[in-house]
XYZ file of N, CA and C in Angstrom:
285
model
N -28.577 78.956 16.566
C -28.811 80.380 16.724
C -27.478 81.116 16.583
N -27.467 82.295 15.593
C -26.065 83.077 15.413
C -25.956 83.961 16.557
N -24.717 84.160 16.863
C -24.454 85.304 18.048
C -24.675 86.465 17.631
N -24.928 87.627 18.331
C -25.158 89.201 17.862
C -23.835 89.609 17.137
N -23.068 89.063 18.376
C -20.882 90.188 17.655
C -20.463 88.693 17.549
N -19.649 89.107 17.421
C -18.248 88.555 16.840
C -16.739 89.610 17.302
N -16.831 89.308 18.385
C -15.614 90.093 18.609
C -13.761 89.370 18.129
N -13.332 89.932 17.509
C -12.145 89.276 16.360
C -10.490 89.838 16.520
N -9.912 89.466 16.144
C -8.280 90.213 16.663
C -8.205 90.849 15.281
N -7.416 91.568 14.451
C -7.100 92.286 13.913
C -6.415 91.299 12.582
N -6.109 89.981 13.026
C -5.636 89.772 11.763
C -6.416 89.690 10.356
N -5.762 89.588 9.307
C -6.574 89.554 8.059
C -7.383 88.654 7.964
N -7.368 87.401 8.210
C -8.687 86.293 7.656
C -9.910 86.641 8.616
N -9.325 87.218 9.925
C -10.929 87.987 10.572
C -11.397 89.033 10.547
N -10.917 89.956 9.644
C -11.150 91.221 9.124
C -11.487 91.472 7.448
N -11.688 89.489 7.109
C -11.453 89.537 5.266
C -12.921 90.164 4.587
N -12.586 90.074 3.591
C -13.973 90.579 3.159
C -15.333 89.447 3.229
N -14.691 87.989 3.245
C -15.336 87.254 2.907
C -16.014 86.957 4.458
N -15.317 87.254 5.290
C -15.789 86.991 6.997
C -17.137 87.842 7.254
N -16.507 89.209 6.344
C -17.291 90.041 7.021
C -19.142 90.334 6.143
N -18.551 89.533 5.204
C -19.727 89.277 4.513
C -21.079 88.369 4.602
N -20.005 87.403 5.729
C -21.277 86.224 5.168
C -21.989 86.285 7.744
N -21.053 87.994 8.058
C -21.112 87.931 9.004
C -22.160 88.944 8.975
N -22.248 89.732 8.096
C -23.249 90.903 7.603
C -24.987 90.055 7.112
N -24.636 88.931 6.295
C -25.794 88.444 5.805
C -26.428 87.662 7.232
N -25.685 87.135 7.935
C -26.428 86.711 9.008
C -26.555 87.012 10.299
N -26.365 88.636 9.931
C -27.245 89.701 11.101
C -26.452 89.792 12.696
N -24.497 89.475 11.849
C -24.467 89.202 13.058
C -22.846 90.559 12.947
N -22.710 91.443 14.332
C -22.186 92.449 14.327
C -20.883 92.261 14.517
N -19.811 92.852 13.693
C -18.584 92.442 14.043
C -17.450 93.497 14.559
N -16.946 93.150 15.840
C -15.845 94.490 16.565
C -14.968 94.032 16.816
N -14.372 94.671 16.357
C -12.796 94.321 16.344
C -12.167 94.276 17.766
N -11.699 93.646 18.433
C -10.778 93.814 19.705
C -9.583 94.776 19.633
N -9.767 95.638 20.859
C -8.764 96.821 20.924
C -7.130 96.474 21.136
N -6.276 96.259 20.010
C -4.795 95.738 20.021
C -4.571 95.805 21.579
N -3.424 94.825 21.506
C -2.692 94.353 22.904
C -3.715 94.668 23.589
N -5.071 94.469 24.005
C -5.926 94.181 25.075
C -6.753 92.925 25.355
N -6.011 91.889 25.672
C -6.571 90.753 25.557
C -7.885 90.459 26.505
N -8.334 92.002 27.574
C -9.118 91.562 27.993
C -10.537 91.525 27.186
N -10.715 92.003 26.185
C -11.300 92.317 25.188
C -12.148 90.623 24.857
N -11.233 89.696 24.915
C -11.685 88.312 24.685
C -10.982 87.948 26.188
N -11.351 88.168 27.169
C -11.192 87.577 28.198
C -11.001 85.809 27.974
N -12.438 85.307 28.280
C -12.667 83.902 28.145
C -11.521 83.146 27.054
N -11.630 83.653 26.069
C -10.909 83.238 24.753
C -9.652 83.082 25.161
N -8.860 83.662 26.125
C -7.495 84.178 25.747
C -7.130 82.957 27.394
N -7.934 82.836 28.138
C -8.088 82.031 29.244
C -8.195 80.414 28.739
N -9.258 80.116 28.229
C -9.169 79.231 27.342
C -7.677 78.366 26.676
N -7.422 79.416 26.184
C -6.248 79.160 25.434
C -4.747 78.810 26.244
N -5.117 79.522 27.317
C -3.772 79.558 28.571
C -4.076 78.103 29.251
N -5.229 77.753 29.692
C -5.395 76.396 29.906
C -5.538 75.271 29.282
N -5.930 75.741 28.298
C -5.211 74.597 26.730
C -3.774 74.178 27.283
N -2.914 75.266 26.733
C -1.651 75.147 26.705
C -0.968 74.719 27.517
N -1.006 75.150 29.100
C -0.774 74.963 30.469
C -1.555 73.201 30.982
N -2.795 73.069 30.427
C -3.222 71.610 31.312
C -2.984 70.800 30.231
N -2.887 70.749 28.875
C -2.746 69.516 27.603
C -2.069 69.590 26.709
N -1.430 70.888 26.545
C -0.565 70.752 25.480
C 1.124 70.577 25.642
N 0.979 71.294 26.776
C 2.799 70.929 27.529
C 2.736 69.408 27.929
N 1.612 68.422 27.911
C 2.180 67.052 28.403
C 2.085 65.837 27.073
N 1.583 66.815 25.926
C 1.818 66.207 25.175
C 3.091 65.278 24.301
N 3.564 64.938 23.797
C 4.918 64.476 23.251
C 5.081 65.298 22.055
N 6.657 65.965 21.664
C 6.424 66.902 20.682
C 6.362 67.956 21.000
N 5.328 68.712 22.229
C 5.743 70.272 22.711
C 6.989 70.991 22.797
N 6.759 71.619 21.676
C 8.259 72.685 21.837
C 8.001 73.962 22.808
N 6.632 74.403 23.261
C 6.531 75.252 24.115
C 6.671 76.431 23.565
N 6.481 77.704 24.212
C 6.363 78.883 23.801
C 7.590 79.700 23.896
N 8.367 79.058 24.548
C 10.166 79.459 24.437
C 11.129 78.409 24.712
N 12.389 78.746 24.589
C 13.036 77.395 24.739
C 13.488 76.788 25.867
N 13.041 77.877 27.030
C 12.761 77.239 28.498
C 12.064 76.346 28.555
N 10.830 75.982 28.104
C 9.274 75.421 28.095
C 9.744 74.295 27.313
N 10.618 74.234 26.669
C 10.677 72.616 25.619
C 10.717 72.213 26.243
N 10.460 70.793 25.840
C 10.711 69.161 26.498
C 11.727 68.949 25.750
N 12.738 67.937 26.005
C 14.080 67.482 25.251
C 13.583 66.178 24.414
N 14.305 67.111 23.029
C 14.571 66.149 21.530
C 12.876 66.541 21.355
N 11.925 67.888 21.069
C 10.973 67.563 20.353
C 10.957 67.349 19.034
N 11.792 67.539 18.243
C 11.529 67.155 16.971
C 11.747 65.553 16.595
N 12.460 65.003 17.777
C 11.783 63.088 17.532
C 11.003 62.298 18.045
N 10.271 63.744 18.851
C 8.592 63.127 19.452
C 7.550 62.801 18.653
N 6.490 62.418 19.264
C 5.419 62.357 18.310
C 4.781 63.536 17.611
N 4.143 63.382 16.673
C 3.166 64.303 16.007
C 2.064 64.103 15.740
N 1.047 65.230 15.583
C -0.628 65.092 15.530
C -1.110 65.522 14.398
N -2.130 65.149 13.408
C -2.557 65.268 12.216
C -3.696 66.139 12.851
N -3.748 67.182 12.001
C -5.120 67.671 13.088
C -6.046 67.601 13.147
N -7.059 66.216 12.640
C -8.460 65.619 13.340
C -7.874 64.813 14.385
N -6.726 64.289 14.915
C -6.251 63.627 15.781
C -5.841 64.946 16.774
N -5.247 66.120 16.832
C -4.889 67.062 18.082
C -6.467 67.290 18.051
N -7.613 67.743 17.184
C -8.805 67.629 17.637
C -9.556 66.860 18.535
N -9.537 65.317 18.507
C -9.893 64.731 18.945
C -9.288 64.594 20.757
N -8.094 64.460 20.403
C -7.499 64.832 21.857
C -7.623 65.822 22.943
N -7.841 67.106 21.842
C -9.025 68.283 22.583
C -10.265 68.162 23.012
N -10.922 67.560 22.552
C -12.507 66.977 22.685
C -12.548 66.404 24.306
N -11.589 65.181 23.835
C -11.658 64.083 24.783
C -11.388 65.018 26.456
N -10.113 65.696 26.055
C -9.415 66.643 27.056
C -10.487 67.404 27.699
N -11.244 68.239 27.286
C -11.965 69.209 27.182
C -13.544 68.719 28.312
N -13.664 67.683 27.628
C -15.067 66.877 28.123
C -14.767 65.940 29.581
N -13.282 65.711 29.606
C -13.039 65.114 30.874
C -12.477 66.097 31.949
């Protein structure tokens, strides 16, 4: 079942023509989120903070969101192909 909105941030691939087309054919309404108001996508933006905060800072490789937040030497940590950081999300996510 498609959702009614689609509420979207402002960048171009969610504002493209091609988004908004195949978001039009399947009846489903699209609003843009009001800049710098992240409460707009509440859940989404929460989501994302506990991503980052419970699985992605203990990963190997996190450079973090400033250079307070690194872990030391990430660039000779590991790295994730991304059906593998997928999968690790899954697993993360479901446990």
């Amino acid at each position: 079942m498609a959702p009614e909105t689609l509420v979207v941030d402002h960048g171009k691939v969610y504002l493209s023509e091609h988004l908004l087309s195949v978001c039009a054919r399947l009846g489903i309404s699209v609003q843009p989120a009001r800049p710098l108001t992240p409460t707009d996508k509440a859940a989404v933006e929460r989501f994302f903070r506990t991503l980052g905060e419970g699985l992605l800072a203990a990963l190997p490789g996190y450079k973090g969101s400033d250079i307070h937040s690194r872990g030391a030497g990430p660039e000779d940590c590991a790295y994730f192909f991304t059906h593998e950081l997928e999968q690790v999300i899954r697993e993360w996510t479901a446990t």
